[in-house]
Amino acid sequence: SSTAAQPPLPFRPNERILCFHGPLLYEAKVVKAELWDGRDADASDPGPHYFVHYKGWKQTWDEWVDESRALKFNEENLAKQKALRQAALQAAKKKTLIVPAKHSSALKTESESESPHQAPSQQQQQQQHQGPQRSRKRGRDSVAEKQPREEREDSAGSGGGAQKGPEVKLPIPNALKAQLVDDWERITKDKLLVPLPRDPTVAQMLALYQEHRRTTKDKRRPAGKRDDEIVDEIVDGLRIYFDKALGNILLYRFERYQYKQLREKYPAKQPSEIYGPEHLLRLFVQLPNMIAHTNMDDDAVLLIKENMADILKYMHKTAKSLFAEEYENASPAYVAIAKAT
């Protein structure tokens, strides 16, 4: 795509520049500099082009840019970079949504959790400052087994009061515990995002589960219309819980800007119509503590526990068709805003 004899270009290989990516400017290095003549089908825009590497970013973000996106690295353009970033941050703050907080006593707002979906204990906060030291196996065990106790301690410490209801333990299969840890690592460490809207969404997955229950006979469950009604009621309740809980306690800090963008893009849709099994699974970690803060009697709690365990069993069995194999790279512009908000 380059000509045989190139006239001098404004920027040379290895030169430090500022480069537009989206609405913001980022420091980058010129890897290649070429003058395109417009005759190449894969490089149709004539003029100077630069293959750039963004400082601090993986090589997967390296790209060709035209001269309109490249600026000299000087004081004037550094000031422009700062002004653009401040404007973007102000715009992001103005667009902050107010999340409905119904059932706020049960849905305790999560301090930005950076562990596999639980509010961080004091020990975990120390580990965060010291860097990741925990093995995958310990992470998986702590997700489902330690979480209810730590959540109760956090509630008591923040004025949430003692547990009201009976203690509930949900049996999360080991493969799903591993999914929770992988999900956490991809988002908090690798700075990736779940591709949204998901297919299936939470609403779609729960509908598939309802159909599964109607067509699958289990001798341990009462057959007939009554069982179907119970399942429908529990599934509806779980979906409502998910819609209320997502913005309050189910998101990692890095995902919050994505949440704001999606709520603006799909204002008529509930979270259960956008998010998928990855986020629903996080709800099961929080459910024991949420149920403990209700006034349900023992029979109702037992019924919910049995049905939640059955949903987890279904998710385990159909995991390959439920969970996203690949997460999305977040753009440098997204990362900059997410870090600052």
CSV table of C-alpha atoms in Angstrom, one decimal:
chain,number,residue,atom,x,y,z
A,1,SER,CA,0.0,0.0,0.0
A,2,SER,CA,3.1,2.3,0.2
A,3,THR,CA,4.7,4.1,-2.7
A,4,ALA,CA,8.2,3.3,-3.9
A,5,ALA,CA,9.6,6.7,-3.0
A,6,GLN,CA,7.9,8.4,-0.1
A,7,PRO,CA,8.1,12.1,0.6
A,8,PRO,CA,8.9,13.0,4.2
A,9,LEU,CA,5.9,12.2,6.5
A,10,PRO,CA,4.9,14.3,9.5
A,11,PHE,CA,5.7,11.4,11.9
A,12,ARG,CA,8.4,8.8,11.7
A,13,PRO,CA,8.7,5.2,13.1
A,14,ASN,CA,9.4,5.1,16.9
A,15,GLU,CA,8.2,8.7,17.3
A,16,ARG,CA,6.0,9.4,20.3
A,17,ILE,CA,2.6,11.0,19.3
A,18,LEU,CA,-0.8,11.6,20.7
A,19,CYS,CA,-3.6,9.6,18.9
A,20,PHE,CA,-7.3,9.8,18.9
A,21,HIS,CA,-9.2,6.7,19.9
A,22,GLY,CA,-12.8,7.5,20.1
A,23,PRO,CA,-13.3,11.0,21.6
A,24,LEU,CA,-10.1,10.9,23.7
A,25,LEU,CA,-6.4,11.3,23.0
A,26,TYR,CA,-3.8,8.7,24.1
A,27,GLU,CA,-0.1,8.5,24.0
A,28,ALA,CA,1.1,6.2,21.3
A,29,LYS,CA,4.3,5.1,19.4
A,30,VAL,CA,4.5,5.1,15.6
A,31,VAL,CA,5.5,1.5,14.6
A,32,LYS,CA,5.2,2.1,10.8
A,33,ALA,CA,4.7,5.2,8.6
A,34,GLU,CA,3.4,4.8,5.0
A,35,LEU,CA,2.0,7.1,2.3
A,36,TRP,CA,-1.0,5.3,0.8
A,37,ASP,CA,-2.0,6.0,-2.8
A,38,GLY,CA,-5.6,4.8,-2.6
A,39,ARG,CA,-5.2,2.1,-5.2
A,40,ASP,CA,-5.1,-0.8,-2.7
A,41,ALA,CA,-8.6,-2.2,-1.9
A,42,ASP,CA,-7.6,-2.8,1.7
A,43,ALA,CA,-6.1,0.7,2.1
A,44,SER,CA,-8.4,2.9,0.0
A,45,ASP,CA,-7.9,6.2,1.8
A,46,PRO,CA,-4.9,8.1,0.2
A,47,GLY,CA,-2.5,10.0,2.4
A,48,PRO,CA,-0.2,9.4,5.3
A,49,HIS,CA,-1.1,6.5,7.6
A,50,TYR,CA,0.6,5.3,10.7
A,51,PHE,CA,0.5,1.9,12.4
A,52,VAL,CA,0.5,2.8,16.1
A,53,HIS,CA,0.9,1.1,19.5
A,54,TYR,CA,-1.0,2.7,22.4
A,55,LYS,CA,1.3,3.1,25.5
A,56,GLY,CA,0.3,0.6,28.2
A,57,TRP,CA,-2.1,-1.4,26.0
A,58,LYS,CA,-1.9,-4.9,24.6
A,59,GLN,CA,-0.8,-5.3,21.0
A,60,THR,CA,-4.3,-6.3,20.0
A,61,TRP,CA,-5.1,-2.6,20.1
A,62,ASP,CA,-2.4,-1.7,17.6
A,63,GLU,CA,-4.0,-0.2,14.4
A,64,TRP,CA,-3.6,1.9,11.3
A,65,VAL,CA,-4.7,5.5,11.7
A,66,ASP,CA,-4.8,8.3,9.2
A,67,GLU,CA,-3.2,11.7,9.7
A,68,SER,CA,-6.4,13.2,11.1
A,69,ARG,CA,-6.1,11.1,14.2
A,70,ALA,CA,-2.4,11.8,14.9
A,71,LEU,CA,-1.1,14.8,16.7
A,72,LYS,CA,2.4,16.0,17.7
A,73,PHE,CA,3.4,15.2,21.3
A,74,ASN,CA,3.8,18.7,22.7
A,75,GLU,CA,2.5,20.9,25.5
A,76,GLU,CA,-0.4,22.3,23.4
A,77,ASN,CA,-1.7,18.9,22.5
A,78,LEU,CA,-1.2,17.5,26.0
A,79,ALA,CA,-3.4,20.3,27.3
A,80,LYS,CA,-6.0,19.3,24.7
A,81,GLN,CA,-5.7,15.7,25.8
A,82,LYS,CA,-6.4,16.7,29.4
A,83,ALA,CA,-9.3,19.0,28.4
A,84,LEU,CA,-11.0,16.2,26.4
A,85,ARG,CA,-10.7,13.7,29.3
A,86,GLN,CA,-12.1,16.2,31.8
A,87,ALA,CA,-15.1,16.9,29.4
A,88,ALA,CA,-15.7,13.1,29.0
A,89,LEU,CA,-15.7,12.6,32.8
A,90,GLN,CA,-18.1,15.4,33.4
A,91,ALA,CA,-20.4,14.0,30.7
A,92,ALA,CA,-20.3,10.6,32.3
A,93,LYS,CA,-21.1,12.0,35.7
A,94,LYS,CA,-24.1,13.9,34.3
A,95,LYS,CA,-25.5,10.7,32.8
A,96,THR,CA,-25.3,8.7,36.1
A,97,LEU,CA,-28.6,6.9,36.5
A,98,ILE,CA,-30.5,6.5,39.8
A,99,VAL,CA,-31.0,2.8,40.3
A,100,PRO,CA,-34.3,1.7,41.9
A,101,ALA,CA,-33.5,0.6,45.5
A,102,LYS,CA,-36.7,-1.3,46.4
A,103,HIS,CA,-36.0,-3.9,49.1
A,104,SER,CA,-33.0,-1.9,50.1
A,105,SER,CA,-32.8,-3.6,53.5
A,106,ALA,CA,-32.2,-6.9,51.8
A,107,LEU,CA,-30.2,-5.6,48.8
A,108,LYS,CA,-27.3,-4.1,50.6
A,109,THR,CA,-25.3,-1.8,48.3
A,110,GLU,CA,-22.0,-3.4,47.4
A,111,SER,CA,-18.8,-1.5,48.0
A,112,GLU,CA,-17.0,-2.0,44.7
A,113,SER,CA,-16.2,-5.7,45.1
A,114,GLU,CA,-13.0,-6.9,43.7
A,115,SER,CA,-13.3,-10.5,44.8
A,116,PRO,CA,-15.4,-13.2,43.1
A,117,HIS,CA,-18.7,-11.7,43.8
A,118,GLN,CA,-18.8,-10.8,47.4
A,119,ALA,CA,-18.3,-7.7,49.5
A,120,PRO,CA,-14.6,-7.6,50.5
A,121,SER,CA,-13.7,-8.4,54.0
A,122,GLN,CA,-10.9,-6.6,55.8
A,123,GLN,CA,-8.5,-9.4,54.9
A,124,GLN,CA,-9.5,-9.3,51.3
A,125,GLN,CA,-9.0,-5.5,51.1
A,126,GLN,CA,-5.5,-6.0,52.4
A,127,GLN,CA,-4.9,-8.6,49.7
A,128,GLN,CA,-6.1,-6.2,47.1
A,129,HIS,CA,-3.4,-3.7,48.1
A,130,GLN,CA,-0.8,-6.4,48.3
A,131,GLY,CA,-1.7,-7.9,44.9
A,132,PRO,CA,-3.4,-11.2,44.0
A,133,GLN,CA,-2.0,-14.0,46.2
A,134,ARG,CA,-4.9,-16.4,46.2
A,135,SER,CA,-4.9,-19.5,44.1
A,136,ARG,CA,-7.8,-20.4,41.9
A,137,LYS,CA,-8.9,-23.3,44.1
A,138,ARG,CA,-9.2,-21.1,47.2
A,139,GLY,CA,-11.1,-18.5,45.2
A,140,ARG,CA,-13.7,-21.0,44.1
A,141,ASP,CA,-14.2,-22.4,47.6
A,142,SER,CA,-14.6,-18.9,49.1
A,143,VAL,CA,-17.2,-17.8,46.6
A,144,ALA,CA,-20.0,-20.1,47.8
A,145,GLU,CA,-18.8,-21.3,51.2
A,146,LYS,CA,-17.3,-18.3,53.0
A,147,GLN,CA,-19.5,-15.6,51.5
A,148,PRO,CA,-22.7,-15.9,53.6
A,149,ARG,CA,-20.7,-15.6,56.9
A,150,GLU,CA,-18.6,-12.7,55.6
A,151,GLU,CA,-21.7,-10.9,54.3
A,152,ARG,CA,-23.4,-11.2,57.7
A,153,GLU,CA,-20.3,-9.8,59.3
A,154,ASP,CA,-20.3,-6.9,56.8
A,155,SER,CA,-24.0,-6.2,57.5
A,156,ALA,CA,-23.5,-6.1,61.2
A,157,GLY,CA,-20.5,-3.9,60.8
A,158,SER,CA,-22.4,-1.4,58.7
A,159,GLY,CA,-25.4,-1.2,60.9
A,160,GLY,CA,-27.4,-3.8,59.0
A,161,GLY,CA,-28.4,-5.6,62.1
A,162,ALA,CA,-28.4,-9.2,63.0
A,163,GLN,CA,-29.7,-11.9,60.7
A,164,LYS,CA,-33.5,-12.2,60.9
A,165,GLY,CA,-34.3,-15.3,59.0
A,166,PRO,CA,-33.0,-18.8,59.0
A,167,GLU,CA,-29.5,-19.6,57.6
A,168,VAL,CA,-29.6,-20.8,54.0
A,169,LYS,CA,-26.9,-22.6,52.1
A,170,LEU,CA,-27.2,-23.1,48.4
A,171,PRO,CA,-25.1,-26.0,46.9
A,172,ILE,CA,-23.2,-24.3,44.0
A,173,PRO,CA,-21.6,-27.0,41.8
A,174,ASN,CA,-17.8,-26.8,41.6
A,175,ALA,CA,-17.9,-26.1,37.9
A,176,LEU,CA,-20.1,-23.0,38.5
A,177,LYS,CA,-17.7,-21.9,41.3
A,178,ALA,CA,-15.0,-22.0,38.7
A,179,GLN,CA,-17.1,-20.0,36.3
A,180,LEU,CA,-17.5,-17.3,39.0
A,181,VAL,CA,-13.8,-17.1,39.5
A,182,ASP,CA,-13.0,-17.0,35.8
A,183,ASP,CA,-15.7,-14.3,35.4
A,184,TRP,CA,-14.1,-12.3,38.2
A,185,GLU,CA,-10.6,-12.6,36.7
A,186,ARG,CA,-11.6,-11.7,33.2
A,187,ILE,CA,-13.3,-8.5,34.4
A,188,THR,CA,-11.2,-7.2,37.4
A,189,LYS,CA,-7.8,-8.4,36.2
A,190,ASP,CA,-7.9,-8.7,32.4
A,191,LYS,CA,-10.3,-5.7,32.0
A,192,LEU,CA,-12.7,-7.5,29.7
A,193,LEU,CA,-16.5,-7.2,29.6
A,194,VAL,CA,-19.3,-9.7,29.2
A,195,PRO,CA,-20.7,-9.2,25.7
A,196,LEU,CA,-24.2,-7.6,26.0
A,197,PRO,CA,-27.0,-8.0,25.3
A,198,ARG,CA,-26.5,-11.7,26.1
A,199,ASP,CA,-28.0,-14.6,24.2
A,200,PRO,CA,-29.5,-16.1,26.2
A,201,THR,CA,-30.6,-13.3,28.5
A,202,VAL,CA,-31.6,-14.1,32.1
A,203,ALA,CA,-35.3,-13.9,31.1
A,204,GLN,CA,-34.7,-16.4,28.2
A,205,MET,CA,-32.7,-18.8,30.4
A,206,LEU,CA,-35.4,-18.8,33.1
A,207,ALA,CA,-38.1,-19.5,30.4
A,208,LEU,CA,-36.0,-22.4,29.2
A,209,TYR,CA,-35.8,-23.7,32.7
A,210,GLN,CA,-39.5,-23.4,33.2
A,211,GLU,CA,-40.0,-25.5,30.0
A,212,HIS,CA,-37.5,-28.0,31.3
A,213,ARG,CA,-39.4,-28.4,34.6
A,214,ARG,CA,-42.7,-29.0,32.8
A,215,THR,CA,-41.2,-31.6,30.5
A,216,THR,CA,-39.0,-33.4,33.0
A,217,LYS,CA,-40.5,-35.7,35.6
A,218,ASP,CA,-39.0,-36.1,39.0
A,219,LYS,CA,-40.5,-38.5,41.4
A,220,ARG,CA,-39.3,-36.4,44.3
A,221,ARG,CA,-41.5,-33.5,43.2
A,222,PRO,CA,-45.3,-33.4,43.2
A,223,ALA,CA,-46.6,-33.6,39.7
A,224,GLY,CA,-49.4,-31.5,38.2
A,225,LYS,CA,-50.5,-27.9,38.0
A,226,ARG,CA,-49.6,-27.0,41.6
A,227,ASP,CA,-45.9,-27.7,40.9
A,228,ASP,CA,-46.0,-25.6,37.7
A,229,GLU,CA,-47.6,-22.7,39.6
A,230,ILE,CA,-44.9,-22.9,42.3
A,231,VAL,CA,-42.1,-22.9,39.7
A,232,ASP,CA,-43.7,-20.0,37.9
A,233,GLU,CA,-43.9,-18.0,41.1
A,234,ILE,CA,-40.4,-18.7,42.1
A,235,VAL,CA,-38.9,-18.0,38.7
A,236,ASP,CA,-40.9,-14.7,38.5
A,237,GLY,CA,-39.6,-13.8,42.0
A,238,LEU,CA,-36.0,-14.6,41.0
A,239,ARG,CA,-36.3,-12.4,37.9
A,240,ILE,CA,-37.6,-9.5,40.0
A,241,TYR,CA,-34.8,-10.0,42.5
A,242,PHE,CA,-32.3,-9.9,39.7
A,243,ASP,CA,-33.7,-6.8,38.2
A,244,LYS,CA,-33.6,-5.0,41.5
A,245,ALA,CA,-30.2,-6.4,42.6
A,246,LEU,CA,-28.1,-6.0,39.4
A,247,GLY,CA,-27.3,-2.3,39.7
A,248,ASN,CA,-26.9,-2.5,43.5
A,249,ILE,CA,-24.8,-5.5,44.3
A,250,LEU,CA,-24.1,-7.6,41.2
A,251,LEU,CA,-21.7,-5.4,39.2
A,252,TYR,CA,-17.9,-5.1,39.5
A,253,ARG,CA,-16.7,-1.5,39.4
A,254,PHE,CA,-15.3,-2.0,35.9
A,255,GLU,CA,-18.8,-2.9,34.6
A,256,ARG,CA,-20.7,0.1,36.0
A,257,TYR,CA,-20.0,2.4,33.0
A,258,GLN,CA,-21.2,-0.4,30.7
A,259,TYR,CA,-24.4,-0.6,32.8
A,260,LYS,CA,-25.0,3.1,32.4
A,261,GLN,CA,-24.5,2.9,28.6
A,262,LEU,CA,-26.9,-0.1,28.3
A,263,ARG,CA,-29.6,1.5,30.4
A,264,GLU,CA,-29.5,4.6,28.1
A,265,LYS,CA,-29.5,2.5,25.0
A,266,TYR,CA,-32.4,0.2,26.1
A,267,PRO,CA,-34.5,2.4,28.5
A,268,ALA,CA,-37.6,0.2,28.1
A,269,LYS,CA,-35.8,-3.1,28.9
A,270,GLN,CA,-35.3,-4.7,32.4
A,271,PRO,CA,-31.8,-5.9,33.2
A,272,SER,CA,-33.0,-9.5,32.9
A,273,GLU,CA,-33.7,-8.7,29.2
A,274,ILE,CA,-30.2,-7.5,28.6
A,275,TYR,CA,-27.8,-9.4,31.0
A,276,GLY,CA,-27.3,-13.2,31.0
A,277,PRO,CA,-26.4,-16.2,33.1
A,278,GLU,CA,-23.0,-14.8,34.1
A,279,HIS,CA,-24.6,-12.1,36.2
A,280,LEU,CA,-27.5,-14.4,37.3
A,281,LEU,CA,-24.9,-16.8,38.8
A,282,ARG,CA,-23.5,-14.0,40.9
A,283,LEU,CA,-27.0,-13.5,42.4
A,284,PHE,CA,-27.0,-17.0,43.8
A,285,VAL,CA,-23.9,-16.1,45.9
A,286,GLN,CA,-25.9,-13.2,47.4
A,287,LEU,CA,-29.2,-15.0,47.8
A,288,PRO,CA,-28.6,-16.6,51.2
A,289,ASN,CA,-27.9,-13.2,52.8
A,290,MET,CA,-30.9,-11.7,51.0
A,291,ILE,CA,-33.2,-14.4,52.1
A,292,ALA,CA,-31.9,-14.1,55.7
A,293,HIS,CA,-33.1,-10.5,55.8
A,294,THR,CA,-36.7,-11.4,54.9
A,295,ASN,CA,-39.6,-12.6,57.2
A,296,MET,CA,-40.3,-15.8,55.3
A,297,ASP,CA,-41.2,-18.9,57.4
A,298,ASP,CA,-39.2,-22.1,57.4
A,299,ASP,CA,-41.4,-23.9,54.9
A,300,ALA,CA,-41.2,-21.0,52.4
A,301,VAL,CA,-37.4,-20.9,52.8
A,302,LEU,CA,-37.1,-24.6,52.3
A,303,LEU,CA,-39.2,-24.4,49.1
A,304,ILE,CA,-37.1,-21.6,47.7
A,305,LYS,CA,-33.9,-23.4,48.6
A,306,GLU,CA,-35.0,-26.6,46.8
A,307,ASN,CA,-36.0,-24.7,43.7
A,308,MET,CA,-32.9,-22.6,43.6
A,309,ALA,CA,-30.7,-25.7,43.9
A,310,ASP,CA,-32.6,-27.2,41.0
A,311,ILE,CA,-32.0,-24.1,38.9
A,312,LEU,CA,-28.3,-24.3,39.7
A,313,LYS,CA,-28.3,-27.9,38.7
A,314,TYR,CA,-29.9,-27.0,35.4
A,315,MET,CA,-27.3,-24.2,34.8
A,316,HIS,CA,-24.6,-26.7,35.6
A,317,LYS,CA,-26.0,-29.2,33.1
A,318,THR,CA,-26.5,-26.7,30.3
A,319,ALA,CA,-23.4,-24.5,31.1
A,320,LYS,CA,-21.9,-24.9,27.6
A,321,SER,CA,-24.9,-23.3,26.0
A,322,LEU,CA,-25.4,-20.6,28.7
A,323,PHE,CA,-22.1,-18.9,29.4
A,324,ALA,CA,-20.1,-16.7,27.0
A,325,GLU,CA,-16.9,-18.4,25.9
A,326,GLU,CA,-15.2,-15.1,25.0
A,327,TYR,CA,-15.4,-11.7,26.7
A,328,GLU,CA,-15.0,-8.4,24.9
A,329,ASN,CA,-12.0,-6.1,25.0
A,330,ALA,CA,-12.9,-2.7,26.5
A,331,SER,CA,-11.7,0.2,24.4
A,332,PRO,CA,-9.0,2.6,25.9
A,333,ALA,CA,-11.7,5.3,26.0
A,334,TYR,CA,-14.0,3.0,28.1
A,335,VAL,CA,-11.2,2.0,30.5
A,336,ALA,CA,-10.2,5.6,31.1
A,337,ILE,CA,-13.8,6.6,32.0
A,338,ALA,CA,-14.4,3.4,34.0
A,339,LYS,CA,-11.3,4.0,36.1
A,340,ALA,CA,-12.3,7.6,36.9
A,341,THR,CA,-16.0,7.0,37.8
